[in-house]
Amino acid sequence: MVQKFPTDNAFPAPRPRGLFHPEEPPVATFPIQSVQIDWERLIAKRPTVLNTIDDMPAYLLKPEVLALLDKEKHPTYRLILDLMWTTGARISEVLALTPSNFVDDGYDFGVILKTLKQRPGRPSKKALQRSPKRYVPILDRLLQDRIQSYLYAGHFRKTARIFPMARQTVNRHIHALISMPWWSG
């Protein structure tokens, strides 16, 4: 016996392909095709910004940070600066790192930063609920290699700080780099 199927669309539409066959992301076009940043203008405006906003800390812009990283030759200080730039960590957070803070699970490589900034007084309920740690992935393969080489060559204990120095030492080193004749910032 031959079974006949209706030729119209009596069959239900196919189900979404799901987990193993993700849909293609929609192609979005934006009117902004490129962004031009006038770094020299922003550098020139910095004194005005620092003088008019009370709580604004001194800061460096991307070209200045890249010049600073390029001129740093000491491997330990270079790694500290790279970690600060890549992860957005404060100096004290980078100096508190131990080998156990670096995570390489075979899928991702990253660092777990412990937030050390504390407000004075008794912490609020909201502050107690907030996690004092954050995971930051490190996607730069060269930086991953430098971190792993530094940890391997240093023979650090799992709980020993990998940068045994004070925050002021790093600050002095950065200020010394900035005061060199090559610095134009």
CSV table of N, CA and C in Angstrom, one decimal, residues 90-184:
chain,number,residue,atom,x,y,z
A,90,ARG,N,44.3,47.1,40.3
A,90,ARG,CA,45.1,48.1,41.0
A,90,ARG,C,46.5,47.5,41.3
A,91,ILE,N,47.4,48.4,41.6
A,91,ILE,CA,48.8,47.9,42.0
A,91,ILE,C,48.7,46.9,43.1
A,92,SER,N,48.0,47.3,44.2
A,92,SER,CA,47.9,46.4,45.4
A,92,SER,C,47.3,45.0,45.0
A,93,GLU,N,46.4,45.0,44.1
A,93,GLU,CA,45.8,43.7,43.7
A,93,GLU,C,46.8,42.9,43.0
A,94,VAL,N,47.6,43.5,42.1
A,94,VAL,CA,48.6,42.7,41.4
A,94,VAL,C,49.7,42.2,42.3
A,95,LEU,N,50.1,43.1,43.3
A,95,LEU,CA,51.1,42.7,44.2
A,95,LEU,C,50.7,41.6,45.2
A,96,ALA,N,49.4,41.4,45.3
A,96,ALA,CA,48.9,40.4,46.2
A,96,ALA,C,48.7,39.0,45.5
A,97,LEU,N,49.1,38.9,44.2
A,97,LEU,CA,48.9,37.7,43.5
A,97,LEU,C,49.8,36.6,44.0
A,98,THR,N,49.3,35.4,44.0
A,98,THR,CA,50.1,34.2,44.2
A,98,THR,C,49.9,33.2,43.0
A,99,PRO,N,50.8,32.2,42.9
A,99,PRO,CA,50.6,31.3,41.8
A,99,PRO,C,49.2,30.6,41.7
A,100,SER,N,48.6,30.4,42.9
A,100,SER,CA,47.3,29.8,42.9
A,100,SER,C,46.2,30.7,42.3
A,101,ASN,N,46.5,32.0,42.2
A,101,ASN,CA,45.5,33.0,41.6
A,101,ASN,C,45.4,32.8,40.1
A,102,PHE,N,46.3,32.2,39.4
A,102,PHE,CA,46.3,32.0,38.0
A,102,PHE,C,45.6,30.7,37.7
A,103,VAL,N,44.6,30.7,36.8
A,103,VAL,CA,43.8,29.6,36.5
A,103,VAL,C,44.0,29.2,35.0
A,104,ASP,N,44.4,27.9,34.8
A,104,ASP,CA,44.5,27.4,33.4
A,104,ASP,C,43.8,26.1,33.4
A,105,ASP,N,42.5,26.1,33.0
A,105,ASP,CA,41.7,24.9,33.1
A,105,ASP,C,41.7,24.1,31.7
A,106,GLY,N,42.5,24.5,30.8
A,106,GLY,CA,42.5,23.8,29.5
A,106,GLY,C,41.7,24.5,28.5
A,107,TYR,N,40.7,25.3,29.0
A,107,TYR,CA,39.8,26.1,28.1
A,107,TYR,C,40.2,27.5,28.1
A,108,ASP,N,40.4,28.1,29.2
A,108,ASP,CA,40.7,29.5,29.4
A,108,ASP,C,41.9,29.7,30.3
A,109,PHE,N,42.6,30.8,30.2
A,109,PHE,CA,43.6,31.2,31.1
A,109,PHE,C,43.2,32.5,31.7
A,110,GLY,N,43.3,32.7,33.0
A,110,GLY,CA,43.0,33.9,33.6
A,110,GLY,C,43.5,34.0,35.0
A,111,VAL,N,43.1,35.1,35.6
A,111,VAL,CA,43.6,35.4,37.0
A,111,VAL,C,42.4,35.7,37.9
A,112,ILE,N,42.5,35.3,39.1
A,112,ILE,CA,41.5,35.7,40.1
A,112,ILE,C,42.1,36.8,40.9
A,113,LEU,N,41.5,37.9,40.9
A,113,LEU,CA,42.0,39.1,41.6
A,113,LEU,C,41.1,39.3,42.9
A,114,LYS,N,41.8,39.5,44.0
A,114,LYS,CA,41.1,39.8,45.2
A,114,LYS,C,41.0,41.3,45.3
A,115,THR,N,39.8,41.8,45.5
A,115,THR,CA,39.6,43.2,45.7
A,115,THR,C,40.0,43.6,47.0
A,116,LEU,N,41.0,44.5,47.0
A,116,LEU,CA,41.6,45.0,48.3
A,116,LEU,C,41.1,46.3,48.7
A,117,LYS,N,40.4,47.0,47.8
A,117,LYS,CA,39.9,48.4,48.2
A,117,LYS,C,38.8,48.2,49.1
A,118,GLN,N,38.9,48.9,50.3
A,118,GLN,CA,37.9,48.8,51.3
A,118,GLN,C,37.5,50.2,51.7
A,119,ARG,N,36.2,50.4,51.9
A,119,ARG,CA,35.8,51.7,52.3
A,119,ARG,C,35.9,51.8,53.8
A,120,PRO,N,36.2,53.0,54.4
A,120,PRO,CA,36.3,53.0,55.8
A,120,PRO,C,35.0,52.8,56.5
A,121,GLY,N,35.1,52.3,57.7
A,121,GLY,CA,33.9,52.0,58.5
A,121,GLY,C,33.4,50.6,58.3
A,122,ARG,N,32.2,50.4,58.9
A,122,ARG,CA,31.6,49.1,58.9
A,122,ARG,C,31.0,48.8,57.5
A,123,PRO,N,31.3,47.6,56.9
A,123,PRO,CA,30.7,47.4,55.6
A,123,PRO,C,29.2,47.2,55.6
A,124,SER,N,28.6,47.7,54.5
A,124,SER,CA,27.1,47.6,54.4
A,124,SER,C,26.7,46.2,54.0
A,125,LYS,N,25.4,45.9,54.1
A,125,LYS,CA,25.0,44.5,53.7
A,125,LYS,C,25.2,44.3,52.2
A,126,LYS,N,25.1,45.3,51.4
A,126,LYS,CA,25.3,45.2,50.0
A,126,LYS,C,26.8,44.9,49.8
A,127,ALA,N,27.7,45.6,50.5
A,127,ALA,CA,29.1,45.3,50.3
A,127,ALA,C,29.5,43.9,50.8
A,128,LEU,N,28.8,43.4,51.8
A,128,LEU,CA,29.1,42.0,52.2
A,128,LEU,C,28.7,41.0,51.2
A,129,GLN,N,27.6,41.3,50.5
A,129,GLN,CA,27.1,40.3,49.5
A,129,GLN,C,28.0,40.3,48.2
A,130,ARG,N,28.6,41.4,48.0
A,130,ARG,CA,29.5,41.5,46.8
A,130,ARG,C,30.7,40.6,46.9
A,131,SER,N,31.1,40.0,45.9
A,131,SER,CA,32.2,39.0,45.9
A,131,SER,C,33.5,39.8,46.0
A,132,PRO,N,34.4,39.4,47.0
A,132,PRO,CA,35.6,40.1,47.1
A,132,PRO,C,36.6,39.7,46.0
A,133,LYS,N,36.2,38.7,45.2
A,133,LYS,CA,37.1,38.2,44.1
A,133,LYS,C,36.5,38.4,42.8
A,134,ARG,N,37.3,38.5,41.8
A,134,ARG,CA,36.8,38.5,40.4
A,134,ARG,C,37.8,37.8,39.5
A,135,TYR,N,37.2,37.1,38.5
A,135,TYR,CA,38.0,36.3,37.5
A,135,TYR,C,38.1,37.2,36.3
A,136,VAL,N,39.4,37.4,35.8
A,136,VAL,CA,39.6,38.1,34.6
A,136,VAL,C,40.3,37.2,33.6
A,137,PRO,N,39.8,36.9,32.5
A,137,PRO,CA,40.5,36.1,31.5
A,137,PRO,C,41.6,36.9,30.9
A,138,ILE,N,42.7,36.2,30.6
A,138,ILE,CA,43.8,36.8,29.9
A,138,ILE,C,43.9,36.1,28.5
A,139,LEU,N,43.6,36.8,27.5
A,139,LEU,CA,43.5,36.3,26.1
A,139,LEU,C,44.8,36.4,25.3
A,140,ASP,N,45.7,37.3,25.7
A,140,ASP,CA,47.0,37.5,25.0
A,140,ASP,C,47.9,36.3,25.2
A,141,ARG,N,48.2,35.5,24.2
A,141,ARG,CA,49.0,34.3,24.3
A,141,ARG,C,50.4,34.6,24.8
A,142,LEU,N,51.0,35.7,24.3
A,142,LEU,CA,52.3,36.1,24.7
A,142,LEU,C,52.4,36.4,26.2
A,143,LEU,N,51.4,37.1,26.7
A,143,LEU,CA,51.3,37.4,28.1
A,143,LEU,C,51.1,36.1,28.9
A,144,GLN,N,50.3,35.2,28.5
A,144,GLN,CA,50.1,33.9,29.1
A,144,GLN,C,51.5,33.2,29.3
A,145,ASP,N,52.2,33.2,28.2
A,145,ASP,CA,53.5,32.5,28.2
A,145,ASP,C,54.5,33.2,29.2
A,146,ARG,N,54.5,34.5,29.2
A,146,ARG,CA,55.4,35.3,30.1
A,146,ARG,C,55.0,35.0,31.6
A,147,ILE,N,53.7,34.9,31.8
A,147,ILE,CA,53.3,34.6,33.2
A,147,ILE,C,53.7,33.2,33.6
A,148,GLN,N,53.4,32.3,32.7
A,148,GLN,CA,53.8,30.9,33.1
A,148,GLN,C,55.3,30.7,33.2
A,149,SER,N,56.1,31.4,32.4
A,149,SER,CA,57.5,31.3,32.5
A,149,SER,C,58.0,31.9,33.7
A,150,TYR,N,57.4,33.1,34.1
A,150,TYR,CA,57.8,33.8,35.3
A,150,TYR,C,57.5,32.9,36.6
A,151,LEU,N,56.3,32.3,36.6
A,151,LEU,CA,56.0,31.4,37.7
A,151,LEU,C,56.9,30.2,37.7
A,152,TYR,N,57.2,29.6,36.6
A,152,TYR,CA,58.1,28.4,36.5
A,152,TYR,C,59.5,28.7,37.0
A,153,ALA,N,60.0,29.8,36.5
A,153,ALA,CA,61.4,30.2,36.8
A,153,ALA,C,61.5,30.7,38.3
A,154,GLY,N,60.5,31.2,38.8
A,154,GLY,CA,60.5,31.7,40.2
A,154,GLY,C,60.4,30.7,41.3
A,155,HIS,N,60.0,29.5,41.0
A,155,HIS,CA,59.8,28.4,41.9
A,155,HIS,C,59.1,28.9,43.2
A,156,PHE,N,57.9,29.6,43.0
A,156,PHE,CA,57.2,30.1,44.1
A,156,PHE,C,56.3,29.0,44.7
A,157,ARG,N,56.1,29.1,46.0
A,157,ARG,CA,55.2,28.3,46.7
A,157,ARG,C,53.8,28.8,46.3
A,158,LYS,N,52.8,27.9,46.4
A,158,LYS,CA,51.5,28.2,45.9
A,158,LYS,C,50.9,29.4,46.6
A,159,THR,N,51.2,29.6,47.9
A,159,THR,CA,50.6,30.7,48.6
A,159,THR,C,51.6,31.9,48.8
A,160,ALA,N,52.7,31.8,48.2
A,160,ALA,CA,53.7,32.9,48.3
A,160,ALA,C,53.4,34.0,47.3
A,161,ARG,N,53.5,35.3,47.7
A,161,ARG,CA,53.3,36.4,46.7
A,161,ARG,C,54.4,36.3,45.6
A,162,ILE,N,54.0,36.5,44.4
A,162,ILE,CA,55.0,36.5,43.3
A,162,ILE,C,55.7,37.8,43.1
A,163,PHE,N,55.2,38.9,43.7
A,163,PHE,CA,55.8,40.2,43.6
A,163,PHE,C,56.0,40.7,45.0
A,164,PRO,N,57.1,40.3,45.7
A,164,PRO,CA,57.3,40.7,47.1
A,164,PRO,C,57.9,42.1,47.2
A,165,MET,N,57.0,43.1,46.9
A,165,MET,CA,57.4,44.5,47.1
A,165,MET,C,56.2,45.3,47.5
A,166,ALA,N,56.5,46.5,47.9
A,166,ALA,CA,55.4,47.4,48.3
A,166,ALA,C,54.8,48.2,47.2
A,167,ARG,N,53.6,48.7,47.3
A,167,ARG,CA,53.0,49.5,46.3
A,167,ARG,C,53.8,50.7,46.0
A,168,GLN,N,54.4,51.3,47.0
A,168,GLN,CA,55.1,52.5,46.8
A,168,GLN,C,56.3,52.3,45.9
A,169,THR,N,56.9,51.1,46.0
A,169,THR,CA,58.1,50.7,45.1
A,169,THR,C,57.7,50.8,43.6
A,170,VAL,N,56.5,50.2,43.3
A,170,VAL,CA,56.0,50.2,42.0
A,170,VAL,C,55.7,51.6,41.5
A,171,ASN,N,55.1,52.4,42.4
A,171,ASN,CA,54.7,53.8,42.1
A,171,ASN,C,56.0,54.6,41.8
A,172,ARG,N,57.0,54.4,42.6
A,172,ARG,CA,58.3,55.1,42.4
A,172,ARG,C,58.9,54.7,41.0
A,173,HIS,N,58.8,53.4,40.7
A,173,HIS,CA,59.3,53.0,39.4
A,173,HIS,C,58.6,53.6,38.2
A,174,ILE,N,57.3,53.6,38.3
A,174,ILE,CA,56.5,54.2,37.2
A,174,ILE,C,56.8,55.7,37.1
A,175,HIS,N,56.9,56.4,38.2
A,175,HIS,CA,57.2,57.8,38.2
A,175,HIS,C,58.6,58.1,37.6
A,176,ALA,N,59.6,57.1,37.9
A,176,ALA,CA,60.9,57.3,37.3
A,176,ALA,C,60.9,57.0,35.8
A,177,LEU,N,60.0,56.1,35.4
A,177,LEU,CA,59.9,55.9,33.9
A,177,LEU,C,59.3,57.1,33.2
A,178,ILE,N,58.3,57.7,33.9
A,178,ILE,CA,57.7,58.9,33.3
A,178,ILE,C,58.6,60.1,33.3
A,179,SER,N,59.5,60.2,34.2
A,179,SER,CA,60.4,61.4,34.3
A,179,SER,C,61.6,61.3,33.3
A,180,MET,N,61.7,60.1,32.6
A,180,MET,CA,62.8,60.0,31.6
A,180,MET,C,62.6,60.9,30.4
A,181,PRO,N,63.7,61.3,29.7
A,181,PRO,CA,63.6,62.2,28.7
A,181,PRO,C,62.7,61.8,27.5
A,182,TRP,N,62.5,60.6,27.3
A,182,TRP,CA,61.7,60.1,26.1
A,182,TRP,C,60.2,60.4,26.3
A,183,TRP,N,59.8,60.6,27.6
A,183,TRP,CA,58.4,60.8,27.9
A,183,TRP,C,57.9,62.2,27.5
A,184,SER,N,56.8,62.2,26.7
A,184,SER,CA,56.3,63.4,26.2
A,184,SER,C,54.9,63.8,26.9
